[in-house]
XYZ file of C-alpha atoms in Angstrom:
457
model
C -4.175 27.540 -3.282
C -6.885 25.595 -5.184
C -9.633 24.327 -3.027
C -11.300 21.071 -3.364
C -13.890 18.441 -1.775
C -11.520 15.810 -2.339
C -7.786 15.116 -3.642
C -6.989 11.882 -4.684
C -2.898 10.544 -5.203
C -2.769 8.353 -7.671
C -4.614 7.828 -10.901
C -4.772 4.560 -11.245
C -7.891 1.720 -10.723
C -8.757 2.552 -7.220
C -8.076 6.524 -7.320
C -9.704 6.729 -11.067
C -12.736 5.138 -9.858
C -13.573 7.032 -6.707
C -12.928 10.097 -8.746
C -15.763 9.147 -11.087
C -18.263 7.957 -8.021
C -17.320 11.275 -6.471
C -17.909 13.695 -9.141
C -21.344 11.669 -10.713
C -22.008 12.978 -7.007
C -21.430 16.218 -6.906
C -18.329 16.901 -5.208
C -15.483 18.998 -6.903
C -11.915 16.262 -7.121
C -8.699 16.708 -7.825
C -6.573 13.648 -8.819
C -2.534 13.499 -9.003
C -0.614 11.310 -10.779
C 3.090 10.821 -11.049
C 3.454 8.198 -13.862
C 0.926 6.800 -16.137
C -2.578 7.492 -15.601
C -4.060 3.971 -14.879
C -1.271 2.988 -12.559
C 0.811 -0.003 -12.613
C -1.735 -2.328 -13.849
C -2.843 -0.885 -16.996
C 0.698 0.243 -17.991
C 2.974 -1.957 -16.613
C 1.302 -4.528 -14.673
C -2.109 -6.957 -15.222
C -3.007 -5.296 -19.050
C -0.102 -5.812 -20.770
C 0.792 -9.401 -19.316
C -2.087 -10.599 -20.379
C -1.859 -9.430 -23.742
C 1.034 -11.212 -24.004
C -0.406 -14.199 -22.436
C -3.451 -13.958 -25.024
C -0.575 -14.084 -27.789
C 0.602 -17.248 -26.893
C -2.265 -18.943 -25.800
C -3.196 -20.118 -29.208
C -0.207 -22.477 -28.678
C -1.315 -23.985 -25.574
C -4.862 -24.930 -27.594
C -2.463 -26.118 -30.432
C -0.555 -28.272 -28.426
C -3.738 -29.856 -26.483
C -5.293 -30.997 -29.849
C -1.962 -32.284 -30.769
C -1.620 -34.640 -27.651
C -5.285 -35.785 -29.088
C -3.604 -36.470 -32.655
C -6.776 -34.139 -34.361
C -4.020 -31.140 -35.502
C -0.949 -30.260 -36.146
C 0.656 -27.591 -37.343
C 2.773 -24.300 -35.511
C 2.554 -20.873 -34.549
C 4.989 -18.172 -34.188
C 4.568 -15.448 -32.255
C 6.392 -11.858 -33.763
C 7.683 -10.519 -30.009
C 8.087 -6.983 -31.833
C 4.892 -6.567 -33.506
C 3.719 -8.086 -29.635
C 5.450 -5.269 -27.796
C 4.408 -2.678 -30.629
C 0.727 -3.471 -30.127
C 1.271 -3.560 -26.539
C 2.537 -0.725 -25.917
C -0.214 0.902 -28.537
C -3.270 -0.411 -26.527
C -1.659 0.545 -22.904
C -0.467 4.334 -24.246
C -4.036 4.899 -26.276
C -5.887 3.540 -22.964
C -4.123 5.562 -20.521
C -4.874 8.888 -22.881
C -8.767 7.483 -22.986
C -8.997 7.206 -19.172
C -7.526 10.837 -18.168
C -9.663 12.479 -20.848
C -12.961 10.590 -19.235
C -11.988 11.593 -15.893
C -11.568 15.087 -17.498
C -14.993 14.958 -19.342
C -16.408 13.967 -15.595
C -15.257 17.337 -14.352
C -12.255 16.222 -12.423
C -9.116 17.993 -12.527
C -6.241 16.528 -13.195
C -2.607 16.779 -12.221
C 0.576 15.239 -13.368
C 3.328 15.451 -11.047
C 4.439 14.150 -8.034
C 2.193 14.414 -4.539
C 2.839 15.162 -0.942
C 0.854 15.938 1.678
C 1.919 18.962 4.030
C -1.081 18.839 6.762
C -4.402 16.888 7.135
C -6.144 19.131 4.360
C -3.158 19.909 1.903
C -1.292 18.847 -0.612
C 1.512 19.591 -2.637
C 2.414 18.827 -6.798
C 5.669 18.752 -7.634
C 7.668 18.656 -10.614
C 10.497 16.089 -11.733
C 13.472 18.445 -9.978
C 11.696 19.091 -6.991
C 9.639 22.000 -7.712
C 6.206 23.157 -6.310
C 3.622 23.379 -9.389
C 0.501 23.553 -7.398
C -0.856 23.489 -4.130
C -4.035 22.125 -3.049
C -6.629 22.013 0.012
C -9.248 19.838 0.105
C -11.584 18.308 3.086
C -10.610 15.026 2.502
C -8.023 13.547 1.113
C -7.757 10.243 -0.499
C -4.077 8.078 -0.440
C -3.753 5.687 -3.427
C -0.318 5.913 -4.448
C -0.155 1.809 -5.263
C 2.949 -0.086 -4.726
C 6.144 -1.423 -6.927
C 8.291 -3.967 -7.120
C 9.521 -5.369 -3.509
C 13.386 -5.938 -3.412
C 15.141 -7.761 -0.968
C 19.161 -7.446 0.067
C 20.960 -9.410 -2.118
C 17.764 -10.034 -4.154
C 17.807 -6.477 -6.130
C 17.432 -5.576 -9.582
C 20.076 -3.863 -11.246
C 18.885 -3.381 -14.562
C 21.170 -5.668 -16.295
C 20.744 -9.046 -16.021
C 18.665 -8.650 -13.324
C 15.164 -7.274 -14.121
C 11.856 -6.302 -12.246
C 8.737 -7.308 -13.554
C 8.324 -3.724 -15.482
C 11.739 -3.899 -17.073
C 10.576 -7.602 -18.116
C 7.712 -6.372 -19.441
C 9.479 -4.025 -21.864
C 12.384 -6.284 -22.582
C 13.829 -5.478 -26.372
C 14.302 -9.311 -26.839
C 13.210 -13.275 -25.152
C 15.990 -14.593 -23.533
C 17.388 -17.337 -23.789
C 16.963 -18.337 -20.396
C 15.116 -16.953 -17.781
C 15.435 -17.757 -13.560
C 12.115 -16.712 -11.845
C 12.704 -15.667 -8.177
C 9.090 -15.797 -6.816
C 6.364 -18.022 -7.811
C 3.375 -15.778 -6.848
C 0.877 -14.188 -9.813
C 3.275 -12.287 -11.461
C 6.472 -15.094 -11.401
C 4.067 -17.449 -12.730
C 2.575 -15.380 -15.520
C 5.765 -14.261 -16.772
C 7.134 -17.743 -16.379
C 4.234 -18.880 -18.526
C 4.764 -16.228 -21.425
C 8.870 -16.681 -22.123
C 8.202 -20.396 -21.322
C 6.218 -20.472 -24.644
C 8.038 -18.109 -26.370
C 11.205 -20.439 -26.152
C 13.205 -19.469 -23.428
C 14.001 -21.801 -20.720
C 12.372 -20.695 -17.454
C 13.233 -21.854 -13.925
C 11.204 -20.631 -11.079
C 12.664 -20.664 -7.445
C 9.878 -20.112 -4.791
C 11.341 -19.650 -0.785
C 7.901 -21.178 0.383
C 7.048 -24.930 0.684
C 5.535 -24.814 -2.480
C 4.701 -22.486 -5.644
C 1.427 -20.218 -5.457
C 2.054 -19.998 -1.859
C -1.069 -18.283 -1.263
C -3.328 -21.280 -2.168
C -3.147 -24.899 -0.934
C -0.690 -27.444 -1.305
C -2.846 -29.418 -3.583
C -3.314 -26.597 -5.988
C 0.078 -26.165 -6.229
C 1.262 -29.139 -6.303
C -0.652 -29.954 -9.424
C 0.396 -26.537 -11.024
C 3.943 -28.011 -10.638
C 3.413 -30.817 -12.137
C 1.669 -29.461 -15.282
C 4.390 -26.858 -15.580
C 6.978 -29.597 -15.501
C 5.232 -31.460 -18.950
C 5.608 -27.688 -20.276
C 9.695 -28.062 -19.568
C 9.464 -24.803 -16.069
C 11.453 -26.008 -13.982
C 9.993 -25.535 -9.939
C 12.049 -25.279 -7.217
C 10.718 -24.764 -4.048
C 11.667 -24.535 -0.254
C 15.022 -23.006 -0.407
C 15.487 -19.350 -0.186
C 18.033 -17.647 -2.399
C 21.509 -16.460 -0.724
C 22.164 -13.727 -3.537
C 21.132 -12.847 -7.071
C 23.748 -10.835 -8.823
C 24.891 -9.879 -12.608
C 28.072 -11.608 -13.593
C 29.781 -11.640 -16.613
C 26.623 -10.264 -18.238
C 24.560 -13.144 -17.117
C 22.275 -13.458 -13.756
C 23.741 -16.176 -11.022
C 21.680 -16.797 -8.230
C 23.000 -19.000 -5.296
C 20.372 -20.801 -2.953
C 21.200 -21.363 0.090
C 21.893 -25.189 -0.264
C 24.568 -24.087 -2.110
C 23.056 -24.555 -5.384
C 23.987 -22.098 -8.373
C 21.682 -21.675 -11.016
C 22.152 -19.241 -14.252
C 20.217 -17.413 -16.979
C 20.489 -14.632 -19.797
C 18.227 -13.195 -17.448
C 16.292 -12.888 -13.781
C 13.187 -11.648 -12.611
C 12.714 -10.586 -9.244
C 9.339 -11.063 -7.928
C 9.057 -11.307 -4.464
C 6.298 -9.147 -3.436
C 5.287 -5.448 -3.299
C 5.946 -2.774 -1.681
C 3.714 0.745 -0.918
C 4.491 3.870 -2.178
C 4.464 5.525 0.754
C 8.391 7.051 0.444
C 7.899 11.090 0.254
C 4.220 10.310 0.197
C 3.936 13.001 3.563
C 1.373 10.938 5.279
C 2.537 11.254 8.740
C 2.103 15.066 7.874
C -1.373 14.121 7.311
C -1.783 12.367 11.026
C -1.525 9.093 9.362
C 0.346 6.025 10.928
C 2.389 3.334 8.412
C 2.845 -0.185 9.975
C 6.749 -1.473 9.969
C 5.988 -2.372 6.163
C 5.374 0.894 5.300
C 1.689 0.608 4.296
C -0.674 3.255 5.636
C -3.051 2.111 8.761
C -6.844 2.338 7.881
C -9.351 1.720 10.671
C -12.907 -0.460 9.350
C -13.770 2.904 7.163
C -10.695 2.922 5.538
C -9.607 5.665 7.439
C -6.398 7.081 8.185
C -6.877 9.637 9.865
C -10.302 12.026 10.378
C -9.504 13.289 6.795
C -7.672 10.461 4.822
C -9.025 7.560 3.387
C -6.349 4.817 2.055
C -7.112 2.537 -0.602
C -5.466 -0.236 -2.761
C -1.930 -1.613 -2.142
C -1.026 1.469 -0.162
C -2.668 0.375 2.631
C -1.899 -3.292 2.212
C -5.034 -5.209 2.769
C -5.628 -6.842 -0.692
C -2.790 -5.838 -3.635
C -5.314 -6.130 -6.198
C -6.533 -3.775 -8.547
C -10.225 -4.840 -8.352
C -9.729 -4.656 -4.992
C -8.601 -1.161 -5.580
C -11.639 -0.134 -7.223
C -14.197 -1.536 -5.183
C -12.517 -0.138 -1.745
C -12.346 3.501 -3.529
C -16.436 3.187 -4.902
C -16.825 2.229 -0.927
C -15.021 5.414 0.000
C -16.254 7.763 -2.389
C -19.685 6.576 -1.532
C -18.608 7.100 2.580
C -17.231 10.423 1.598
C -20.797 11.323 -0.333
C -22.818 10.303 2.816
C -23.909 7.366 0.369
C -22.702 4.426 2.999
C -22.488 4.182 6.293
C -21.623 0.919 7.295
C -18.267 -0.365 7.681
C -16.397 -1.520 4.646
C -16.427 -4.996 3.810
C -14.728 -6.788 0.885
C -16.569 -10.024 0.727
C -15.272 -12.986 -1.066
C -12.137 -11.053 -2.900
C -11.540 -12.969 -6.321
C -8.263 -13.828 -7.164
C -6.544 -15.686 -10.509
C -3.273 -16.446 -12.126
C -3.286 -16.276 -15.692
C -2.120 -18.383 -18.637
C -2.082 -21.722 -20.512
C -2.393 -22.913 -17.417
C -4.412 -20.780 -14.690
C -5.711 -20.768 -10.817
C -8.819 -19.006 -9.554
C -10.134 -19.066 -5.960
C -12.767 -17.082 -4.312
C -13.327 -16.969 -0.559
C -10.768 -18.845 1.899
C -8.594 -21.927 1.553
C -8.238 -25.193 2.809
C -5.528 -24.253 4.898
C -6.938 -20.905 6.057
C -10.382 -23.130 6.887
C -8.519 -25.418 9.233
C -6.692 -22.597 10.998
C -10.012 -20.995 12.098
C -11.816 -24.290 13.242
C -15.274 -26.049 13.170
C -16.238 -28.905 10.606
C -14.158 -28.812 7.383
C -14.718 -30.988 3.983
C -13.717 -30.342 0.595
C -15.553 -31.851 -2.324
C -14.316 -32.056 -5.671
C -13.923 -32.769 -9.275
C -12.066 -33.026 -12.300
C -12.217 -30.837 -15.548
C -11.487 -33.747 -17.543
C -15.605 -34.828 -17.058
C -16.509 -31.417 -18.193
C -16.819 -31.561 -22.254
C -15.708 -27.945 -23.050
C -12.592 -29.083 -21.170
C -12.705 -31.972 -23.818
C -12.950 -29.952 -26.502
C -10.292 -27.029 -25.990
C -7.819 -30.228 -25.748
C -6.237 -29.647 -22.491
C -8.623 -30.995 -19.581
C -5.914 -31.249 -16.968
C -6.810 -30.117 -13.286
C -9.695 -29.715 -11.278
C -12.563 -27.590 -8.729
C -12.305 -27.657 -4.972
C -14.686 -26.390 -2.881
C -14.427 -25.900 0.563
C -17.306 -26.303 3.366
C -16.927 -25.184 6.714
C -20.264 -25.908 9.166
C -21.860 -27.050 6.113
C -21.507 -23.944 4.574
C -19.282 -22.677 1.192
C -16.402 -20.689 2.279
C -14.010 -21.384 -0.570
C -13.963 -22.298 -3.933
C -10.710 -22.780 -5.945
C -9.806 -24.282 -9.675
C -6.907 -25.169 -11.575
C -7.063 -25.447 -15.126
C -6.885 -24.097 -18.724
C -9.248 -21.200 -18.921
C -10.577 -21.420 -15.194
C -10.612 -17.883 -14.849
C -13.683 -17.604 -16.577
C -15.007 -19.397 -13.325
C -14.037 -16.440 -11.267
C -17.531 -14.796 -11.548
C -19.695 -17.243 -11.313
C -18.267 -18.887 -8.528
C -17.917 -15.835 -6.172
C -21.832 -15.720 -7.349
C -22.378 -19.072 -6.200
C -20.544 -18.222 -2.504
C -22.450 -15.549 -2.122
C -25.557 -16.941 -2.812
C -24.698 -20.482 -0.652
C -26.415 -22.475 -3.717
C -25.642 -25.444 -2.334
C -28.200 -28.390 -1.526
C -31.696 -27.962 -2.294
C -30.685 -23.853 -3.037
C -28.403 -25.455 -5.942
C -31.340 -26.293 -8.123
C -32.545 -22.779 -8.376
C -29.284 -21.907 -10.077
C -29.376 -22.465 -13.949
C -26.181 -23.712 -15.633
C -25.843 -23.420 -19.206
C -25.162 -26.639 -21.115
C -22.271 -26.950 -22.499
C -19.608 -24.644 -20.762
C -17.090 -25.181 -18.552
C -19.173 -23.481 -15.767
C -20.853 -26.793 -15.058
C -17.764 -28.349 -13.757
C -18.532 -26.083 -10.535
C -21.751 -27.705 -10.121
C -20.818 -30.676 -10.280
C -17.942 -29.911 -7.938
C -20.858 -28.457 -5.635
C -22.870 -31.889 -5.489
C -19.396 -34.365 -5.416
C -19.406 -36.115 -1.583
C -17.421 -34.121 0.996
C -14.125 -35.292 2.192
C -13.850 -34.263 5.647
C -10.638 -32.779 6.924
C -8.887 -32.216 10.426
């Protein structure tokens, strides 16, 4: 029995990073991992789809400057050298992370966990084997989550792919169908939309990027549409299946729609299966994501963090709830945890970031509402990368910021500086004591900032 301050399952954002708060503070950590060390999103997940978004998005910039008849020309992208590189960065990063976690003093383990009681837990091997057991005084759950499936909506690892098997796909199909048009369907319908194939995205909510607002998506739609994705949204899908070696997925109007190939991207789901945390006095909500109280705590000796515990499936999310509870476990904070503005994006030639609450959200809880806008096509950086379509909402609620939300090329770069701007309410006379930098796309948010409000509801 090895004895530590803390165990951590899983070694990826949010379990690598309160490792390294933990031991810079002294305490002694052990950290399993069953898979990759960085977890889904540096392996399998946000890392490599955007290096295959960054590979293609020279062709978005070419075809902007084309519509403004100042170049021409093509691009080809070589999809093997792509995955080769790929694959090169995620394997080499992976390696680099475990041996800094290592160099921090924190020992690792690769296998898979369990815990057996509120202070203990169990490695095993790939048949089922015990390879080490561990006790520690807290213990800290942050075993991620995969790929939801749904019956009649499951992958079968022919024609019908997850986002993982998508990501390592040998070849671009000719045609892809898109079941989900959240961050990942829309990213992935992005890349194989540019490297030829022809993409159709399905989306059972009233509109694509369901989590934002309707006029968000609406214009994302649109856009796509000019790009030659097709969007389909409001009609669930009856059943996705492989047949004769192609994907065939009915809706339930009837429709039939088929590809070379399907993703299925309809969520996440925790690893919580054979995870033992009921052993640990932990309780898992009907979705199977482990209940945290305001301390993200499980139980008196488990802390949950990231997508196992289902508040925010992000990975900077992740990491900032496991600094929070590394810093709780190290006597370091003692206030209840609280996110703040959570950042969110979609990636690619054309992207969406928000910060704070939407439109939609701000009318469900009440008061005063306006939005005030404007449109990247007055912003000259806009101009210049050739594709100025979309535009900044913010949205006020009591006179106050509680939202702000692009769509665009490159609005992701926003991200920052507008949660900065939330935070910080510069609004009104407060505005002027923020500097913008002249020219960059940044200013676009100031002048979405100063635009008249619209009031809504």
């Amino acid at each position: 029995m090895s004895k530590f301050d803390v165990v951590i399952i899983g070694g990826g954002p949010g379990g690598a990073k309160a490792a390294r708060v933990l031991a810079d503070g002294g305490a002694s950590v052990a950290i399993v991992e069953s898979a990759h060390w960085g977890g889904v999103c540096l392996n399998c997940g946000c890392i490599p789809t955007k290096m295959l978004l960054g590979a293609t998005a020279p062709q978005g910039l070419l075809h902007g400057l084309e519509r403004q008849r100042v170049a021409k020309g093509t691009i080809e992208v070589d999809y093997d050298a792509l995955q080769k590189r790929v694959q090169r960065f995620t394997r080499g990063s992976a390696q680099a992370l475990a041996k800094g976690l290592e160099q921090a003093g924190v020992v690792l383990f690769n296998g898979h966990a369990r815990c057996t009681g509120s202070y203990h837990v169990e490695v095993l091997t790939d048949d089922g084997a015990v390879s080490a057991s561990l006790e520690a005084r807290h213990i800290i759950l942050a075993a991620g989550s995969r790929s939801a499936a749904f019956p009649g909506l499951c992958p079968d690892n022919d024609a019908i792919l997850d986002s993982t098997a998508l990501l390592a796909i040998p070849a671009v199909p000719a045609s892809l169908i898109v079941v989900g048009a959240g961050a990942i369907g829309l990213e992935m319908a992005d890349f194989f939309n540019a490297m030829g194939s022809k993409v159709t995205v399905v989306e059972a909510a009233p509109h694509i990027a369901p989590t934002e607002d309707a006029d968000i998506a609406a214009e994302m739609q649109k856009l796509l549409g000019k790009k030659g994705i097709t969007c389909i949204s409001g009609v669930k899908a009856a059943s996705l299946l492989t047949r004769d070696g192609q994907a065939v997925l009915t809706l339930e109007d009837g429709r039939e729609l088929f590809a070379e190939k399907a993703l299925v991207a309809v969520g996440r789901t925790p690893n919580t299966d054979n995870l033992g945390a009921e052993k640990a006095e932990c309780g898992l909500n009907p979705r199977g994501f482990v209940c945290v109280n305001e301390y993200l705590m499980a139980s008196p000796t488990v802390y949950a963090i990231g997508d196992v515990n289902g508040q925010t499936l992000l990975a900077h999310a992740a990491e900032h709830q496991g600094t929070y509870v590394a810093r709780h476990i190290l006597e370091m904070e003692q206030a209840p945890y609280n996110s703040g503005p959570v950042p969110s994006c979609v990636y690619g030639s054309l992207e969406i970031m928000r910060v704070g609450i939407t439109e939609r959200q701000a009318l469900a809880e009440g008061g005063e509402i306006g939005v005030s806008s404007a449109q990247l096509m007055t912003n000259a950086i806009a101009q210049a990368g050739g594709d100025a379509c979309g535009f900044v909402k913010v949205v006020w609620q009591h006179g106050k910021i509680v939202g702000i939300a692009a769509l665009g090329h490159g609005v992701s770069h926003l991200v920052t500086v507008a949660q900065l701007l939330l935070l910080g309410q510069y609004c009104g006379e407060r505005l002027h004591h923020f500097m913008f930098a002249h020219p960059t796309l940044d200013e676009v948010l100031h002048t979405a900032l100063e635009a008249p409000q619209k009031k809504i509801g």
